[in-house]
PDB file of C-alpha atoms in Angstrom:
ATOM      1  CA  UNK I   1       1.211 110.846 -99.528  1.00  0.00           C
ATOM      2  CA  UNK I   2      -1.812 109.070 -98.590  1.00  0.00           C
ATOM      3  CA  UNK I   3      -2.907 108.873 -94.679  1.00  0.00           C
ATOM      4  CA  UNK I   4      -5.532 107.053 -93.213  1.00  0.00           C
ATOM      5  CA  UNK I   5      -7.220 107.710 -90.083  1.00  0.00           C
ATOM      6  CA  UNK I   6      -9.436 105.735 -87.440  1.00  0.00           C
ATOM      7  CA  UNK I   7      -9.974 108.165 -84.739  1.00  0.00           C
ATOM      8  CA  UNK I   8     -11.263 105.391 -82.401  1.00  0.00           C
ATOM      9  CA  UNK I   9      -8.972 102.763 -80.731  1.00  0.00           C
ATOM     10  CA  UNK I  10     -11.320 100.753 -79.039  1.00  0.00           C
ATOM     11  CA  UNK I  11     -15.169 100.127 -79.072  1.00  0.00           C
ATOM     12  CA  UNK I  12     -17.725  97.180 -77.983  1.00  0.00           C
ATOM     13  CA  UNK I  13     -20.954  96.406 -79.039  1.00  0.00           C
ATOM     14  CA  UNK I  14     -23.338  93.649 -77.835  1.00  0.00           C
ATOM     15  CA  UNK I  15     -23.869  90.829 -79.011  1.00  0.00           C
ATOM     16  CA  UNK I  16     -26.217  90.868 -82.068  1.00  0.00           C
ATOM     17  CA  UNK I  17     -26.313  94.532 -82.037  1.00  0.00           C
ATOM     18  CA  UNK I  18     -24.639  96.844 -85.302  1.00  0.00           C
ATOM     19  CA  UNK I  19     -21.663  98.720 -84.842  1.00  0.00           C
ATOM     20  CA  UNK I  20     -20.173 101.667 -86.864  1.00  0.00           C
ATOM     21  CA  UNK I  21     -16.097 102.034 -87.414  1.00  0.00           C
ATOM     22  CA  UNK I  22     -15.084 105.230 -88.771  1.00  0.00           C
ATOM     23  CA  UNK I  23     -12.136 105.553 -91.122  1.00  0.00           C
ATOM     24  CA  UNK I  24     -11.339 108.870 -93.171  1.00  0.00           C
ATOM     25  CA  UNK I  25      -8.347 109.145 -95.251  1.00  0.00           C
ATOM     26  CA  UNK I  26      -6.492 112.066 -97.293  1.00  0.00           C
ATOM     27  CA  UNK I  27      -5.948 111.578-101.123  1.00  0.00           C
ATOM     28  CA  UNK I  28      -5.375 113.821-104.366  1.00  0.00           C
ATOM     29  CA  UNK I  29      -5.954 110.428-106.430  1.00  0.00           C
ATOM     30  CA  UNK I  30      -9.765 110.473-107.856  1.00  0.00           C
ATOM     31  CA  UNK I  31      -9.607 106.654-108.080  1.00  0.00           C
ATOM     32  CA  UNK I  32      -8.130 103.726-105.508  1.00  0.00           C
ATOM     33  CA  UNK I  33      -8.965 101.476-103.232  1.00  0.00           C
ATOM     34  CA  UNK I  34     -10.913 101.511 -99.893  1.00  0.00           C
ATOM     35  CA  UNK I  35     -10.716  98.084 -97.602  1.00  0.00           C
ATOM     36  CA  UNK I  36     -11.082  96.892 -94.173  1.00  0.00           C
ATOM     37  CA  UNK I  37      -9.192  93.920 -92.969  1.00  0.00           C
ATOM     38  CA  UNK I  38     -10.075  92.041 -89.574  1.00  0.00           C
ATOM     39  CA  UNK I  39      -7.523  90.684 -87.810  1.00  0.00           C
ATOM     40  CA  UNK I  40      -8.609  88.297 -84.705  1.00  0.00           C
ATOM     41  CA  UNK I  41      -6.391  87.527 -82.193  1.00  0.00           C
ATOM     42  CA  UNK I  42      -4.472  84.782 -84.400  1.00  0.00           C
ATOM     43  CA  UNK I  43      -3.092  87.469 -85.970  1.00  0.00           C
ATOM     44  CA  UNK I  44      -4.235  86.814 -89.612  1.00  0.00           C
ATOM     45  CA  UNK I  45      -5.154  89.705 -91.959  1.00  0.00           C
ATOM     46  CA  UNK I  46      -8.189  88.644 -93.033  1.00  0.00           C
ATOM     47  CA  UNK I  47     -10.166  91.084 -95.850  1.00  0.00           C
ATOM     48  CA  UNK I  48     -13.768  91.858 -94.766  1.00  0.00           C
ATOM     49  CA  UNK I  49     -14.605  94.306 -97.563  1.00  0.00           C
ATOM     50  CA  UNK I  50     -13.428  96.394-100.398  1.00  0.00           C
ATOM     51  CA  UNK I  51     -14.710  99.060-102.225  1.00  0.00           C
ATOM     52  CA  UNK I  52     -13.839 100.715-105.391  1.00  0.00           C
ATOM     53  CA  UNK I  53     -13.606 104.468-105.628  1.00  0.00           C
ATOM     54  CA  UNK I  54     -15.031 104.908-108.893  1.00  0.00           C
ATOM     55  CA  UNK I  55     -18.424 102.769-107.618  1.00  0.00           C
ATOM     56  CA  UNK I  56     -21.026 105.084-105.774  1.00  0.00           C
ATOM     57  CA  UNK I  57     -22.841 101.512-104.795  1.00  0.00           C
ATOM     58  CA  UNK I  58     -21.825 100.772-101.375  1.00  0.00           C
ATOM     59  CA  UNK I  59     -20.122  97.603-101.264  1.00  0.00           C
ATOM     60  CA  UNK I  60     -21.957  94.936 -99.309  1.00  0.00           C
ATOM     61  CA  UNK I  61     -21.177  91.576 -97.504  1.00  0.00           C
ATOM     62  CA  UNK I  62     -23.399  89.594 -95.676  1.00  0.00           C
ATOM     63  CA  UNK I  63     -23.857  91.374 -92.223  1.00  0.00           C
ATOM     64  CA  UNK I  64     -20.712  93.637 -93.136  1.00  0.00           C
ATOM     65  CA  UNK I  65     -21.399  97.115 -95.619  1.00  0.00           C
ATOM     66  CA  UNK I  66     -19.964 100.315 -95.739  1.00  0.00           C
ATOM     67  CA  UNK I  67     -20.793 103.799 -96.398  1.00  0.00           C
ATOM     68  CA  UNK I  68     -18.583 105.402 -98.827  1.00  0.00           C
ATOM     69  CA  UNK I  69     -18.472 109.534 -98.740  1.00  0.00           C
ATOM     70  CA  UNK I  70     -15.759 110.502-101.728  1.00  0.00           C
ATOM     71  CA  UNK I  71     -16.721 113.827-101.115  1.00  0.00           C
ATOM     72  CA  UNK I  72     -15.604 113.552 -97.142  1.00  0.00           C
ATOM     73  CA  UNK I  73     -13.325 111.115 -97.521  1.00  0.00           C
ATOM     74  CA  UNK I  74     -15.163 108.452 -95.228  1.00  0.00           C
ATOM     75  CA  UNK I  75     -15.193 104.971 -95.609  1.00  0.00           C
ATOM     76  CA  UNK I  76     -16.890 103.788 -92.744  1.00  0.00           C
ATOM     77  CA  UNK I  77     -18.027  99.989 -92.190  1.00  0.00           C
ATOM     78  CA  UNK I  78     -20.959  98.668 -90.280  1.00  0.00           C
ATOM     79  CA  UNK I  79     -21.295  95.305 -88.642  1.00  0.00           C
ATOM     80  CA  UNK I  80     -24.861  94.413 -88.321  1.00  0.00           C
ATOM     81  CA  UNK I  81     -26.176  91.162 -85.931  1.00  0.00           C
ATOM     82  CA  UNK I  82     -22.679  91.292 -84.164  1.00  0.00           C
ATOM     83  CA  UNK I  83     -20.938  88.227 -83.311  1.00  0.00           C
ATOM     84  CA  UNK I  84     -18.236  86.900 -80.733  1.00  0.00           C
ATOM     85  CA  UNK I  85     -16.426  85.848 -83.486  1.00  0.00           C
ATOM     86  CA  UNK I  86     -16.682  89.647 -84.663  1.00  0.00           C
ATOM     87  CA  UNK I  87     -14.133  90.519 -82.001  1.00  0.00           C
ATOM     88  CA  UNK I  88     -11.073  91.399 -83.783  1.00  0.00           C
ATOM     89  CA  UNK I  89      -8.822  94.617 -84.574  1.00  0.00           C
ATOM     90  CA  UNK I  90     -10.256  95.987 -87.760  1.00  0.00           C
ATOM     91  CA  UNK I  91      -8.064  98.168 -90.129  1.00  0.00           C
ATOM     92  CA  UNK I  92      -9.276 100.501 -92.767  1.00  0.00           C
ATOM     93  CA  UNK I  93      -6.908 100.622 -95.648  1.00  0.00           C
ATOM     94  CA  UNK I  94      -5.968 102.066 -98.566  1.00  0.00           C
ATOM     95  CA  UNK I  95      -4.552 101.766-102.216  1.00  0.00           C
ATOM     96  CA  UNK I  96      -4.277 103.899-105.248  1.00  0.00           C
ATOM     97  CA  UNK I  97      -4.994 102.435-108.516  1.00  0.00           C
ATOM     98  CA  UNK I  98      -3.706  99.015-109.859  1.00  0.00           C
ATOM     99  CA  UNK I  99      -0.988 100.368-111.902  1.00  0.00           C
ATOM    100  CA  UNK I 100       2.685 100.649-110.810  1.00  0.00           C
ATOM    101  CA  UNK I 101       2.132  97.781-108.169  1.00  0.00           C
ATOM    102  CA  UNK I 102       0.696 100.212-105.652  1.00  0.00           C
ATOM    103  CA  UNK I 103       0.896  98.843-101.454  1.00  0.00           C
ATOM    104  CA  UNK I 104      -1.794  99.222 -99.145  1.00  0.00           C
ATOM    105  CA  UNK I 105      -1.409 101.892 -96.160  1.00  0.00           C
ATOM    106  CA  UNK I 106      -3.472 100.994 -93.206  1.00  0.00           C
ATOM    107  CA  UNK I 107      -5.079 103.212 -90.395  1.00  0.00           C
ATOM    108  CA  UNK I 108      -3.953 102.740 -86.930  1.00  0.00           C
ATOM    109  CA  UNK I 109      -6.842  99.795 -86.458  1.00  0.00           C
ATOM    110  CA  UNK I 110      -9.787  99.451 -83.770  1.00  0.00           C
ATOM    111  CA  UNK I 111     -10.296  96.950 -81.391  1.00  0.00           C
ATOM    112  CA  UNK I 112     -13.796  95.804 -81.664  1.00  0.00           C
ATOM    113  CA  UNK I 113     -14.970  93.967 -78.485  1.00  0.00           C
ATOM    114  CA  UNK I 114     -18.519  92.036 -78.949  1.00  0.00           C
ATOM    115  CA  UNK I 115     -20.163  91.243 -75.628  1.00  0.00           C
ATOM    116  CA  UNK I 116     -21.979  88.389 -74.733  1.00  0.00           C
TER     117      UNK I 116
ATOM    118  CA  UNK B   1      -7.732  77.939-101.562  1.00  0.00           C
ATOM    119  CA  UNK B   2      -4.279  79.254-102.357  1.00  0.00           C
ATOM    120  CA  UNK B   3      -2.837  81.090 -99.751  1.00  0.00           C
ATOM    121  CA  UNK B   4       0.169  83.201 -99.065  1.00  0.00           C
ATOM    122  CA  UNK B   5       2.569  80.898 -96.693  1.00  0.00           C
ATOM    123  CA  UNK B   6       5.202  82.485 -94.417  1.00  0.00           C
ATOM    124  CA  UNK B   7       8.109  80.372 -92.255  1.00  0.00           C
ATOM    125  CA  UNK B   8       8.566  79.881 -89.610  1.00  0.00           C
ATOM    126  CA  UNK B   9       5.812  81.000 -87.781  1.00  0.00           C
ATOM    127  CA  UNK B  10       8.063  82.649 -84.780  1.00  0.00           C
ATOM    128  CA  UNK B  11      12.259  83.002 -84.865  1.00  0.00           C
ATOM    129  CA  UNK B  12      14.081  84.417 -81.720  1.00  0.00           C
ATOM    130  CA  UNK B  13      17.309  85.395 -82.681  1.00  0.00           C
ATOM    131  CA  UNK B  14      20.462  87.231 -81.089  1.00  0.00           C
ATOM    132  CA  UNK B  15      20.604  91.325 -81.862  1.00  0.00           C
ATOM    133  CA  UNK B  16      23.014  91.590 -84.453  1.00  0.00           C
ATOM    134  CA  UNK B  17      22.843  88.255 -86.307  1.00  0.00           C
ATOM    135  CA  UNK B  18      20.933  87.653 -89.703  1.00  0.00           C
ATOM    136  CA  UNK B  19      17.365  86.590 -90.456  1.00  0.00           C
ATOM    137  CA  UNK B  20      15.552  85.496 -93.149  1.00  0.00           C
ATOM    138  CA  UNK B  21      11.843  85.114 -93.436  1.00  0.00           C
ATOM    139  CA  UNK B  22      10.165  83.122 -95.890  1.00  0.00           C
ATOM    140  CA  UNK B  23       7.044  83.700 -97.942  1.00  0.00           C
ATOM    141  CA  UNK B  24       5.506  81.836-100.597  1.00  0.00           C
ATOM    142  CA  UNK B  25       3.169  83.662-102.504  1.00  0.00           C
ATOM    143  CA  UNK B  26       0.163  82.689-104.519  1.00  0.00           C
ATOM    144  CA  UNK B  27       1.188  80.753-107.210  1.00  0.00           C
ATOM    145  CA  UNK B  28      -0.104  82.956-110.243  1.00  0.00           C
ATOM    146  CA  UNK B  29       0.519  86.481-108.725  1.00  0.00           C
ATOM    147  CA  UNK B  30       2.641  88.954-109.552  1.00  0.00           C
ATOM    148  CA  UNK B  31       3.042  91.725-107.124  1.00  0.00           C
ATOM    149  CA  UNK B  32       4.640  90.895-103.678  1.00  0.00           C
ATOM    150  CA  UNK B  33       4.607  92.647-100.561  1.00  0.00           C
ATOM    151  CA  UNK B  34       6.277  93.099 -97.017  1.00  0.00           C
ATOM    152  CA  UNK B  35       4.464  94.618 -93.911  1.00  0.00           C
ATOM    153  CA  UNK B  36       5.532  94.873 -90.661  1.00  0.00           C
ATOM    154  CA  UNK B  37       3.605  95.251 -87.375  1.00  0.00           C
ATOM    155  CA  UNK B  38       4.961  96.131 -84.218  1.00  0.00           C
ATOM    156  CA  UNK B  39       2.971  94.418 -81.521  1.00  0.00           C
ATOM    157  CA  UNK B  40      -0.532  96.231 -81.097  1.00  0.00           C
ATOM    158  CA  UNK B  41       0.456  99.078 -83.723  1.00  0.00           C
ATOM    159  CA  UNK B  42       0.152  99.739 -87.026  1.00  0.00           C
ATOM    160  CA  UNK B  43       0.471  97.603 -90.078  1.00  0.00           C
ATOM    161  CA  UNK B  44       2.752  99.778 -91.762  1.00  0.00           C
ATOM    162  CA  UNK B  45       4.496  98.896 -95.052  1.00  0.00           C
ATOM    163  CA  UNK B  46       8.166  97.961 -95.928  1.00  0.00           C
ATOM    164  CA  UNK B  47       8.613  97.143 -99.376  1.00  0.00           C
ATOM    165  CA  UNK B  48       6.539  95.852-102.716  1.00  0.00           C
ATOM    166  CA  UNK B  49       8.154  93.922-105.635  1.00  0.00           C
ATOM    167  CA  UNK B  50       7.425  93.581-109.159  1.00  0.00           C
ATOM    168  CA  UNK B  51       9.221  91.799-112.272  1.00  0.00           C
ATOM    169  CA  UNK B  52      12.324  90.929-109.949  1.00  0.00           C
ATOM    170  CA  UNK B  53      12.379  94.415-108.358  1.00  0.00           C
ATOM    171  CA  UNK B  54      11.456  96.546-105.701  1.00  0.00           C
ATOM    172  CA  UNK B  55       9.154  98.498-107.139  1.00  0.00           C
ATOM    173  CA  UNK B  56       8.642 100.783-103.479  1.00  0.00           C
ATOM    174  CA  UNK B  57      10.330 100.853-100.057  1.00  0.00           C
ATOM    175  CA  UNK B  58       9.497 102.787 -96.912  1.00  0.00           C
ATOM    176  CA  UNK B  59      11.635 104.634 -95.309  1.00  0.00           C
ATOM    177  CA  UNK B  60      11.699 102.020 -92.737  1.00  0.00           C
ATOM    178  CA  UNK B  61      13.244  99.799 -95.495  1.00  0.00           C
ATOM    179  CA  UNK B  62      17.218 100.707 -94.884  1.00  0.00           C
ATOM    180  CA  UNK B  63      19.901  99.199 -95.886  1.00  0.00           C
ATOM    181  CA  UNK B  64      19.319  96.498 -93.632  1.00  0.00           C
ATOM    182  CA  UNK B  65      16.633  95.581 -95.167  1.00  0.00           C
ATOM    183  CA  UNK B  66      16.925  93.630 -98.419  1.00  0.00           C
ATOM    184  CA  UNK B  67      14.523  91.350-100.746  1.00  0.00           C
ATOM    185  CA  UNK B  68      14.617  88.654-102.988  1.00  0.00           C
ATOM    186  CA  UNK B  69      12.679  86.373-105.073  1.00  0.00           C
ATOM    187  CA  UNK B  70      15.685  83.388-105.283  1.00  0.00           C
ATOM    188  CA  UNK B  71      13.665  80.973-107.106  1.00  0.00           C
ATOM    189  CA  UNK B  72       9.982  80.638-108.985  1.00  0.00           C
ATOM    190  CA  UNK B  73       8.298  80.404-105.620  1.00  0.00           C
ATOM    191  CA  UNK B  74       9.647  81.820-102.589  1.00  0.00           C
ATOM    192  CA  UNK B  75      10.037  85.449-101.579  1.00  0.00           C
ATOM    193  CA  UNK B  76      12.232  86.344 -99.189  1.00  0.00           C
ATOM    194  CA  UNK B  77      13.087  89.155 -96.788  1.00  0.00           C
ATOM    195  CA  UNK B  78      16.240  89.523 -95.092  1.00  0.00           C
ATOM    196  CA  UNK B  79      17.876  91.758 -92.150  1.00  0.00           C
ATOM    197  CA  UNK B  80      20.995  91.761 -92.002  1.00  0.00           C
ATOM    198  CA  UNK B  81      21.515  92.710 -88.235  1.00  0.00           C
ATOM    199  CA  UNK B  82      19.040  92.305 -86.429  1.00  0.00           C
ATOM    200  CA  UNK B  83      18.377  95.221 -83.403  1.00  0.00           C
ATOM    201  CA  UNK B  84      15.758  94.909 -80.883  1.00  0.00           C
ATOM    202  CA  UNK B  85      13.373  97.481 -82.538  1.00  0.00           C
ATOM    203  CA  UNK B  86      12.617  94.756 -85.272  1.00  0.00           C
ATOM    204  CA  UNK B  87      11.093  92.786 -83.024  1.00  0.00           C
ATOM    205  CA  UNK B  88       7.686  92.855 -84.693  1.00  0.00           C
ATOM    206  CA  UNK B  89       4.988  90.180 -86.434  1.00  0.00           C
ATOM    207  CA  UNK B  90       6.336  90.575 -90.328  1.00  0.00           C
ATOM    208  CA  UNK B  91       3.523  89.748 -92.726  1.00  0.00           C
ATOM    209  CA  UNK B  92       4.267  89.029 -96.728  1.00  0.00           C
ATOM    210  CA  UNK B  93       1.091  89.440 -99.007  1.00  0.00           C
ATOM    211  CA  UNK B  94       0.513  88.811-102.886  1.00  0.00           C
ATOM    212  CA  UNK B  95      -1.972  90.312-105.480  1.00  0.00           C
ATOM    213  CA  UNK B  96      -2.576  89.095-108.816  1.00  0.00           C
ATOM    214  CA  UNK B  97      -2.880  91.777-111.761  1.00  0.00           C
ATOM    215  CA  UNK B  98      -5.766  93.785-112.426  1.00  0.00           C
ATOM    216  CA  UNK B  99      -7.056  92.894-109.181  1.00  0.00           C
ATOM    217  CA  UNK B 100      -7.185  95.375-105.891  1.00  0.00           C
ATOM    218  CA  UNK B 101      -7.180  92.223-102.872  1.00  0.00           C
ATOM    219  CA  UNK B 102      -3.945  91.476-101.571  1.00  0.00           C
ATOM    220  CA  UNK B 103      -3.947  88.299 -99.546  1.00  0.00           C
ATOM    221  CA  UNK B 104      -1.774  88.059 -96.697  1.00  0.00           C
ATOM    222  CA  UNK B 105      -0.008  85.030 -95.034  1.00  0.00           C
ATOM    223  CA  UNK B 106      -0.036  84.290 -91.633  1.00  0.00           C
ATOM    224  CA  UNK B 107       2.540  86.345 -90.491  1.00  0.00           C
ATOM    225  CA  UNK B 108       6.271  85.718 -88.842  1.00  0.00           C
ATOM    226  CA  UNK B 109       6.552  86.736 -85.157  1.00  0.00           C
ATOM    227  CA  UNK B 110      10.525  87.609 -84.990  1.00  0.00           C
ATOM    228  CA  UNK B 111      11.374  88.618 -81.456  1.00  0.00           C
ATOM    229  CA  UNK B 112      15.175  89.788 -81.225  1.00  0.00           C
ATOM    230  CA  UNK B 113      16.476  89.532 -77.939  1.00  0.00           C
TER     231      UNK B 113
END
């Protein structure tokens, strides 16, 4: 079975300062899915970023990027020139490969607090 | 933009009576899913559903859980009797084939009391 970890529950950053969230999971597949969803206090699961296994790239988006480690099993993301509307509960998740209609497991989430 | 829509938005209901929530997926995907999340927990998965079946179920996902896709459109998750540990925010999400993003709907806060 696949886990996926986020060892911390809560952080804050300042405003336009970068934060790091760290997410490791636990897999046997060699290629799946890595994502992180935001989800602001409205309660929508909003995707953020997703990255493909099989890509060594780091997968970028705008002030949001990750660093992928297959070899650790890290998928962490980095929010660069944080925002208020930054502050959220981020999940890291994760999916095995397309076929057989695979779900999505998710990590336990951090609450992300940006400061003014 | 298509999105995933879910109804109603929040349903009390009486411990032991029925529910149904409501999700319409995006029009041209395939793959359906339920999630559940219990307030300020995990997201934690229930059931998928592919080609009018479930495909994979948690072991949350008892018997009084059950899914269906009644018409074209709508996808539907029922519990039959209701107990106060369901009270959770259920989210439905959709993913088209050959594609890894599942989009989510808004969610359904059901609060059993």
């Amino acid at each position: 079975a696949q886990t996926v970890t986020q060892s911390q529950p809560e952080m804050s950053v300042q405003e336009a300062e970068t934060v790091t969230l760290s997410c490791t999971y636990d897999t046997s597949e060699s290629n799946y899915y890595l994502f992180w969803y935001k989800q602001p206090p409205s309660r929508q699961m909003i995707l953020v970023i997703r990255q493909e296994a099989y890509k060594q790239q780091n997968a970028t988006e705008n002030r949001f990027s990750v660093n992928f480690q297959k070899a650790a099993k890290s998928f962490s993301l980095k929010i660069s020139d944080s925002q208020l509307g930054d502050t959220a509960m981020y999940f890291c998740a994760f999916m095995k490969h397309l076929d057989n209609n695979n779900d999505m497991r998710f990590g336990a989430g951090t609450r992300l607090t940006v400061k003014p | 933009e298509p999105e995933v829509t879910q109804t109603p938005s929040h349903q009390v209901t009486q411990m032991g009576q029925e529910v149904i929530l409501r999700c319409v997926p995006i029009s041209n995907h395939l793959y359906f899913y339920w999630y559940r999340q219990i307030l300020g927990q995990k997201v934690e998965f229930l059931v998928s559903f592919y080609n009018n079946e479930i495909s994979e179920k948690s072991e949350i996902f008892d018997d009084q859980f059950s899914v269906e896709r009644p018409d074209g459109s709508n996808f539907t998750l029922k519990i039959r009797s209701t107990k106060l540990e369901d009270s959770a925010m259920y989210f439905c999400a959709s993913r088209y084939t050959g594609t890894a993003e599942a989009f989510f709907g808004q969610g359904t806060r059901l609060t059993v009391v």
